[in-house]
Backbone as CSV, one residue per row, in Angstrom:
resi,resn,N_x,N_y,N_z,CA_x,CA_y,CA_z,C_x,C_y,C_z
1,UNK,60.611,51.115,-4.773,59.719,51.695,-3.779,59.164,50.634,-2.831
2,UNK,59.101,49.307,-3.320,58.353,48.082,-2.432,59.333,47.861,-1.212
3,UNK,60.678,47.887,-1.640,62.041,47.872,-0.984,61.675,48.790,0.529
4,UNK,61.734,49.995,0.055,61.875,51.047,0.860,60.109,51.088,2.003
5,UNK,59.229,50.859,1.576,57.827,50.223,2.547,58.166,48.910,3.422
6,UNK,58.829,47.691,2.279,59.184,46.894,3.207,59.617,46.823,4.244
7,UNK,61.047,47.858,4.374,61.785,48.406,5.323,61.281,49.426,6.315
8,UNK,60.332,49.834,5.781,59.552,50.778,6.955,58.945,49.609,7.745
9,UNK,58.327,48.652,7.208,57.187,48.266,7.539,57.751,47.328,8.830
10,UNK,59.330,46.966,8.453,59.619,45.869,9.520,59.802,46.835,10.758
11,UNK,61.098,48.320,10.373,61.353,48.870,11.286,59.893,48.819,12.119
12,UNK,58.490,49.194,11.847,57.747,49.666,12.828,57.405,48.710,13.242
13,UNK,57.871,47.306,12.585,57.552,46.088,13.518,58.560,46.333,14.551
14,UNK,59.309,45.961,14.407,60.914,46.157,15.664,60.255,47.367,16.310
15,UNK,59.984,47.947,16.442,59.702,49.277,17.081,58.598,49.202,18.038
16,UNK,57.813,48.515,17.631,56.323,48.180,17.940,56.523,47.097,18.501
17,UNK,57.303,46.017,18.503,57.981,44.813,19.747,58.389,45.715,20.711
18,UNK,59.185,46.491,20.663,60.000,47.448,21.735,58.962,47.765,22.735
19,UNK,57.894,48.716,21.971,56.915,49.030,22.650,56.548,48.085,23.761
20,UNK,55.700,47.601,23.220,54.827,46.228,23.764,55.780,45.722,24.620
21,UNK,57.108,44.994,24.487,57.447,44.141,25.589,58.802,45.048,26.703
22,UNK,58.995,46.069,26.159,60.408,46.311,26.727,59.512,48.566,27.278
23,UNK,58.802,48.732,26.836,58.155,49.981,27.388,57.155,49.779,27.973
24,UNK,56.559,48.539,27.825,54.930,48.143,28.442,54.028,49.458,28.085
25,UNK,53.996,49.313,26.807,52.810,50.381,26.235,51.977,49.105,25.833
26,UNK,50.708,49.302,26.579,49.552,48.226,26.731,48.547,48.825,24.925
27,UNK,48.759,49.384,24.370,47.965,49.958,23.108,48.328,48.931,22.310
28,UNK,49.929,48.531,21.810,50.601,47.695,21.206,49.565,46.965,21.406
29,UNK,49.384,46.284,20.048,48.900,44.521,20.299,49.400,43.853,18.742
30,UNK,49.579,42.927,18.843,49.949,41.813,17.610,48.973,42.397,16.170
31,UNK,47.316,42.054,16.483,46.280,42.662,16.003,47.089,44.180,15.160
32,UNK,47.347,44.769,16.092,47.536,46.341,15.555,48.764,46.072,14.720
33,UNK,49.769,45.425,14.909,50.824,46.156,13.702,50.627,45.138,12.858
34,UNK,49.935,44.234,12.447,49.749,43.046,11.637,48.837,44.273,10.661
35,UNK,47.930,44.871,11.245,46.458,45.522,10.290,47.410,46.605,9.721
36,UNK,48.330,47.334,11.110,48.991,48.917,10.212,49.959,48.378,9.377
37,UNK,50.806,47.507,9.506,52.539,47.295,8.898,52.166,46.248,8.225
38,UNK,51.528,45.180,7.919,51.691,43.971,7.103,50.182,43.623,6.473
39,UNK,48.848,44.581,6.130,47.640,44.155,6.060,47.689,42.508,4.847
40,UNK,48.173,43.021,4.160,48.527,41.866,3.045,48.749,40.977,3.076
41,UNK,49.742,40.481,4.415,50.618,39.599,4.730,49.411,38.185,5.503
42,UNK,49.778,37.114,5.100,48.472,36.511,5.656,48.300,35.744,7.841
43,UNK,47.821,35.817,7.634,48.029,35.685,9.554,49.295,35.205,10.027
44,UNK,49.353,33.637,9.216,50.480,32.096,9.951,51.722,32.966,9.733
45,UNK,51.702,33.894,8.243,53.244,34.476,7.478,53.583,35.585,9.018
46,UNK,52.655,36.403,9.781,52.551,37.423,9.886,53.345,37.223,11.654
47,UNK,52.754,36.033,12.115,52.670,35.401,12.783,54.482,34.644,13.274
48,UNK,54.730,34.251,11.982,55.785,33.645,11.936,57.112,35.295,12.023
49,UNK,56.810,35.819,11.399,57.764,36.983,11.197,57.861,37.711,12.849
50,UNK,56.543,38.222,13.328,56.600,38.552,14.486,57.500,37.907,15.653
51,UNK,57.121,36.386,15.717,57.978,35.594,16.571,59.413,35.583,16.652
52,UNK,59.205,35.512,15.283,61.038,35.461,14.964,61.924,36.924,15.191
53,UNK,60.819,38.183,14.409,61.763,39.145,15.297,61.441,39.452,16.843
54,UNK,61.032,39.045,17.503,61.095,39.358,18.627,62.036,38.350,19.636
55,UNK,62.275,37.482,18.901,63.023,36.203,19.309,64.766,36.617,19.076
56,UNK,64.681,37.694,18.106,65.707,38.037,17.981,66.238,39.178,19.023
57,UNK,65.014,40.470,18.947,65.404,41.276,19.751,65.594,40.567,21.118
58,UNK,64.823,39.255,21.653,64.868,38.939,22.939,66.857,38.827,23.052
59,UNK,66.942,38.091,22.413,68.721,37.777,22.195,70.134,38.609,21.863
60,UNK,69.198,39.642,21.487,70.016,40.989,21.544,69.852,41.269,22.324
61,UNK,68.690,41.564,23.078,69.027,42.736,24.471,69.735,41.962,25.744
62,UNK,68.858,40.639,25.367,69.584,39.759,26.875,71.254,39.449,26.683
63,UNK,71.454,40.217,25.660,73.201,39.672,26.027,73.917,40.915,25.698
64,UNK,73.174,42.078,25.616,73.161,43.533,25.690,74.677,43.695,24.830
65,UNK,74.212,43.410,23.421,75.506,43.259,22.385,75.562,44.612,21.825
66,UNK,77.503,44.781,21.736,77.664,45.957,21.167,77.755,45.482,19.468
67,UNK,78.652,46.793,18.629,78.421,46.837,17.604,78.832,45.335,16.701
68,UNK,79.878,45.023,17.067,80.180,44.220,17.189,79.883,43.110,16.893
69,UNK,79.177,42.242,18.155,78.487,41.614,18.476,77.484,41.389,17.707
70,UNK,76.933,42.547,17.542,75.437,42.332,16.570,75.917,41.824,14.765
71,UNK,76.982,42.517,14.684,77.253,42.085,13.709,77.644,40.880,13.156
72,UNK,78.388,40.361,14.341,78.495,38.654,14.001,77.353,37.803,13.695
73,UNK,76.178,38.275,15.413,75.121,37.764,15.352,74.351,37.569,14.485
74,UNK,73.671,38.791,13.495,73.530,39.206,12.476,74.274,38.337,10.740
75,UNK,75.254,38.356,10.693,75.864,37.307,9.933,75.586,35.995,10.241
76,UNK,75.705,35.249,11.148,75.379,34.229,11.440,73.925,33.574,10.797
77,UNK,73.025,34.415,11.391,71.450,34.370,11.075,71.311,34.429,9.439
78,UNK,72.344,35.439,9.108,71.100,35.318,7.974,72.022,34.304,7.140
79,UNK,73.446,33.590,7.476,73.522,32.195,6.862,72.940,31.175,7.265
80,UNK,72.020,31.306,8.266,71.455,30.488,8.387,70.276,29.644,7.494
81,UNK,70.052,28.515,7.018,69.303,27.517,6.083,67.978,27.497,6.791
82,UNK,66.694,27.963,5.698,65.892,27.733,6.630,64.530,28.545,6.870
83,UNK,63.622,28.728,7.526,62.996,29.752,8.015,63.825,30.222,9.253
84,UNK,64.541,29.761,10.136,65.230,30.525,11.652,66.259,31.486,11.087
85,UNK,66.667,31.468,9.951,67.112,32.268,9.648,66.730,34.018,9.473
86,UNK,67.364,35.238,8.754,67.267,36.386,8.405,67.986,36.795,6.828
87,UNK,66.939,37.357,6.313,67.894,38.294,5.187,68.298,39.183,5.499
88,UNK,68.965,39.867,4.288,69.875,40.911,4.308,69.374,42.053,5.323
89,UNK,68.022,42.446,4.340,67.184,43.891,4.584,66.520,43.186,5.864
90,UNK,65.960,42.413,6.519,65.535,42.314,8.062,67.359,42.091,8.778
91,UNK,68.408,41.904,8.380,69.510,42.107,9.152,69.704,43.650,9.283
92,UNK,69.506,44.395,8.070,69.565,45.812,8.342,69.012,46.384,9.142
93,UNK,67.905,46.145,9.334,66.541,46.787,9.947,67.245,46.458,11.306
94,UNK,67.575,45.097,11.797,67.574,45.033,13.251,68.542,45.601,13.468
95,UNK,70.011,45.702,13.088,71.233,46.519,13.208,70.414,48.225,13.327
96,UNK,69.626,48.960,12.357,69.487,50.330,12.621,68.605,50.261,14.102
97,UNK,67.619,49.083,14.213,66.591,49.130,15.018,67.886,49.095,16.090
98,UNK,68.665,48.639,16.664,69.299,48.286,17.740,70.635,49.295,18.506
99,UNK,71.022,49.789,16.980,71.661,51.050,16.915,71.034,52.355,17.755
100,UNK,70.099,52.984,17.483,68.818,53.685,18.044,68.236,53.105,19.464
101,UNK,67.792,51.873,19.530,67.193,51.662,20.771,67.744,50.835,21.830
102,UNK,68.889,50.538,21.629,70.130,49.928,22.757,69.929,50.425,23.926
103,UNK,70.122,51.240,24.073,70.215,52.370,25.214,68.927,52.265,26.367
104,UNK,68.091,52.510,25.722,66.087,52.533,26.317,66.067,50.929,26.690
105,UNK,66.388,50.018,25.458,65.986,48.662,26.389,66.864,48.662,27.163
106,UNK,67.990,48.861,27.252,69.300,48.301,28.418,68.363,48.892,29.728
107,UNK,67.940,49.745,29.671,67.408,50.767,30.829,65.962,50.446,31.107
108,UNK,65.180,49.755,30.251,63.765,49.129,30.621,64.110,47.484,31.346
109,UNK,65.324,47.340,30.606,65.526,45.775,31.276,66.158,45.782,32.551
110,UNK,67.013,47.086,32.829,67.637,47.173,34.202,66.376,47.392,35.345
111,UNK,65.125,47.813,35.126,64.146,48.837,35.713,63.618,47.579,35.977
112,UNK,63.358,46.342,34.972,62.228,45.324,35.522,63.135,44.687,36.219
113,UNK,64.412,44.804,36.254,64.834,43.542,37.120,65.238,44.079,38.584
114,UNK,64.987,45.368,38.791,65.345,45.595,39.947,64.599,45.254,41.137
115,UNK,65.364,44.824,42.014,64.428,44.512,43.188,63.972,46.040,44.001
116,UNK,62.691,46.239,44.226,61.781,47.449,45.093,61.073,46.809,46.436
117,UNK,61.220,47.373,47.899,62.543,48.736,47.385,63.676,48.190,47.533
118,UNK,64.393,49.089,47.103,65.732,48.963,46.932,67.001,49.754,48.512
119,UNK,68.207,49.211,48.958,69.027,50.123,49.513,69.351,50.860,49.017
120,UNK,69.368,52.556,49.182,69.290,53.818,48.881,71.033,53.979,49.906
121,UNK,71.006,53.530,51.217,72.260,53.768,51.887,71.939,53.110,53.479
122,UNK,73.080,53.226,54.379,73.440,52.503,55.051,74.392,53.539,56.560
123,UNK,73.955,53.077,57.591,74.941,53.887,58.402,75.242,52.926,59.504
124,UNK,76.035,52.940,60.371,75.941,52.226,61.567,77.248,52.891,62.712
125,UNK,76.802,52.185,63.724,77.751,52.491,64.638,77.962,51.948,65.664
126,UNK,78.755,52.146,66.642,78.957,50.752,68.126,78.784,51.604,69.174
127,UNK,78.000,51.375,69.724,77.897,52.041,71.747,78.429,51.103,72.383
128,UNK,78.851,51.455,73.408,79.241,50.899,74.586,78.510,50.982,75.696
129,UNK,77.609,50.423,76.503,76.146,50.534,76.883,76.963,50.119,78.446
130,UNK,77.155,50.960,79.386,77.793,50.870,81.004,76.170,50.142,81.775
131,UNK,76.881,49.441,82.436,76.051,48.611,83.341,75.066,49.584,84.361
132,UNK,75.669,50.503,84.542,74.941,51.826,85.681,73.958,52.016,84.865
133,UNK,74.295,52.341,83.203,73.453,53.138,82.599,71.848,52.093,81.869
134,UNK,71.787,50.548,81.790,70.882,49.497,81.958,70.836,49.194,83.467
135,UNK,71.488,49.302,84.610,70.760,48.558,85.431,71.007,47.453,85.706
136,UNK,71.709,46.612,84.464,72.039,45.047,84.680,73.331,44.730,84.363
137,UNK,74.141,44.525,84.521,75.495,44.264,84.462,75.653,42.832,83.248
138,UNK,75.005,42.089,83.303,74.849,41.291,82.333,74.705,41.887,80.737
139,UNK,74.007,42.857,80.691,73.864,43.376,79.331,74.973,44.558,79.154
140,UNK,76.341,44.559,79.402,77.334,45.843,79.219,78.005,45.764,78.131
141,UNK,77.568,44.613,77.290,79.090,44.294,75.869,78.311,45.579,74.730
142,UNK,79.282,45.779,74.155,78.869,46.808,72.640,77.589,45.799,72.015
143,UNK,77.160,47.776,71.711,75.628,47.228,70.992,76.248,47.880,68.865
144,UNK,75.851,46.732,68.443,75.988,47.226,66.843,74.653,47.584,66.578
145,UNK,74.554,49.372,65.771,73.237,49.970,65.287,74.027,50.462,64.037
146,UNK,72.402,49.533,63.316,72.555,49.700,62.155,71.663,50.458,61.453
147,UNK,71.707,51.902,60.831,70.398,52.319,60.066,70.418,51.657,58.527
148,UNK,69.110,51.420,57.648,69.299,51.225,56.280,68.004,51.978,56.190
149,UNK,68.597,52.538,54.895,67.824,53.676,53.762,67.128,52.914,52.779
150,UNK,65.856,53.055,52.774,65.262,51.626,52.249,64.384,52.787,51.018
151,UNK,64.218,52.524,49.511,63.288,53.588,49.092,63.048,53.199,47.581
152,UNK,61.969,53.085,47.320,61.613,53.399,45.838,61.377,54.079,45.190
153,UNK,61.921,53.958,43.536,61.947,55.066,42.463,60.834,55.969,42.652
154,UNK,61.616,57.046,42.903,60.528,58.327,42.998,60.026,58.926,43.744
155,UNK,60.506,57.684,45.409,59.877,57.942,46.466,60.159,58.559,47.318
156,UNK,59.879,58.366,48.583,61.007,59.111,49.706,61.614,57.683,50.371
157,UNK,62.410,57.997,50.827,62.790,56.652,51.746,62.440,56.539,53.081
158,UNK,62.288,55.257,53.135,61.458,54.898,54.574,63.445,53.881,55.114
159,UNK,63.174,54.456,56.373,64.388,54.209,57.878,64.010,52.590,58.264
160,UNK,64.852,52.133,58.378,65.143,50.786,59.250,66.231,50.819,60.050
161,UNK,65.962,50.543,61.128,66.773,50.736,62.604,66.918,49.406,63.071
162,UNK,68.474,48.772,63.096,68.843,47.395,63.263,69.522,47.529,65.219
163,UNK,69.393,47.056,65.738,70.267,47.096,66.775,70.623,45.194,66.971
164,UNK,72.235,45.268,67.013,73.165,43.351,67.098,73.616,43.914,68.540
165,UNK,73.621,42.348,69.040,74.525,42.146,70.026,75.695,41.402,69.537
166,UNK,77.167,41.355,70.374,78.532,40.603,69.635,77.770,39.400,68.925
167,UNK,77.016,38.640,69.541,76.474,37.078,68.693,75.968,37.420,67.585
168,UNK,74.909,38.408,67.316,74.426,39.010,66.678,74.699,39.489,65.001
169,UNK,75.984,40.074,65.754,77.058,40.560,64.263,77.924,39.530,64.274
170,UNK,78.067,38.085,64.559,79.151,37.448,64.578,77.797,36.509,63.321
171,UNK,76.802,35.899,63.955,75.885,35.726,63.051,75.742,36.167,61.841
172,UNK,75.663,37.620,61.821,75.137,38.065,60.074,76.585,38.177,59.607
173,UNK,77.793,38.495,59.895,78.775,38.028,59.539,78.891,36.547,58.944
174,UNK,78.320,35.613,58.875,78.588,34.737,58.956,77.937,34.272,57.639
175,UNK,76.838,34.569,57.949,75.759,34.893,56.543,76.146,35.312,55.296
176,UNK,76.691,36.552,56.070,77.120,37.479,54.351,78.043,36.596,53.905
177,UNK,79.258,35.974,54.601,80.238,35.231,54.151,79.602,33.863,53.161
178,UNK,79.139,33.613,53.911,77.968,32.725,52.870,77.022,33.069,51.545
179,UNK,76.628,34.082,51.997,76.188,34.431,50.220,77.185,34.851,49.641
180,UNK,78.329,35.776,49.933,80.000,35.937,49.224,80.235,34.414,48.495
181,UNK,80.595,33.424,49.537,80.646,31.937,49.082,80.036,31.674,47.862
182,UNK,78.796,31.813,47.572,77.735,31.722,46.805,77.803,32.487,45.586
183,UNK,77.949,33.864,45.655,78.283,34.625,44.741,79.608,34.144,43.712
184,UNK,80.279,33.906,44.661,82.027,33.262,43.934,81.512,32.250,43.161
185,UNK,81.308,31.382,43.450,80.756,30.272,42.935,79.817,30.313,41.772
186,UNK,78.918,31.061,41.960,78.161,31.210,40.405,79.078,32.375,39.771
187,UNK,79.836,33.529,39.709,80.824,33.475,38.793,81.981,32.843,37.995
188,UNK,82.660,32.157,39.087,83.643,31.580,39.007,83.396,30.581,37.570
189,UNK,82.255,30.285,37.645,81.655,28.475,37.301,80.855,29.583,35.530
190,UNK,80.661,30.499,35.210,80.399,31.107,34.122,81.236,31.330,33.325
């Protein structure tokens, strides 16, 4: 029966990390699952356990491991010598804990990292702007208009209205090619 509390007691630790760092439920506190899940357990012990599983879940979610994966991971740890290590029954716990809540962190961790707002969509198009129709004969080359759909979760989207001249789009052309450059490069090199 000590077995089977133990195992509750971690799951609602793992569960109660989830909370706190990956749902931002502000109730969670260290305080609280130390008094509900471990009263016995003495602060430094309580202290030490917390760190370590959350050190773990940090390393599971950031490398968003399938079954797999966890399982190696999981083996690894608990041969590990040591306190950085894991036993059996906290390897279990994080395998069911991760099994179950994969999904919610993948989707709390996609949510904090998104940049707001965000492009929603994109339109554009080219006029051809006749000298009769400005007045100045100097300004007759194609005009590039660009709309972007600019909007945050939940929101409505707010319009941005770009208008390039040829230099213009030869410029941000030039740019994008450059962060492309950039992009290649930090894949390539991973």
């Amino acid at each position: 029966m000590a077995d089977a509390e133990a195992a509750k007691s971690l799951s609602g630790l793992l569960n109660g990390i989830a909370q706190k760092v990956y749902y931002n439920n502000s109730e969670i506190t260290e305080e609280l699952l130390k008094s509900e899940l471990f009263p016995e357990l003495p602060q430094d012990a309580f202290t030490a356990l917390h760190d370590k599983m959350k050190g773990l879940i940090k390393s599971i979610a950031t490398a968003d491991m399938d079954h797999a994966q966890l399982e190696a991971f999981l083996t690894a740890q608990t041969r590990k010598q040591g306190s950085g290590g894991v036993n059996a029954e906290q390897a279990a716990a994080l395998s069911r804990f991760w099994k179950s809540q994969r999904v919610r962190v993948r989707e709390s961790l996609l949510s904090q990292s998104r940049w707001e707002p965000g492009l929603r969509g994109l339109s554009w198009r080219v006029d051809l702007q006749t000298a009769a129709s400005r007045g100045d004969a100097a300004h007759s080359g194609p005009v590039a208009l660009m709309e972007l759909e600019l909007g945050r979760a939940g929101q409505d989207s707010e319009f941005v209205c770009l208008e390039f001249d040829e230099a213009r789009v030869n410029q941000m052309l030039k740019k994008m090619a450059d962060i492309q450059e950039s992009i290649d490069r930090i894949v390539h090199r991973t």
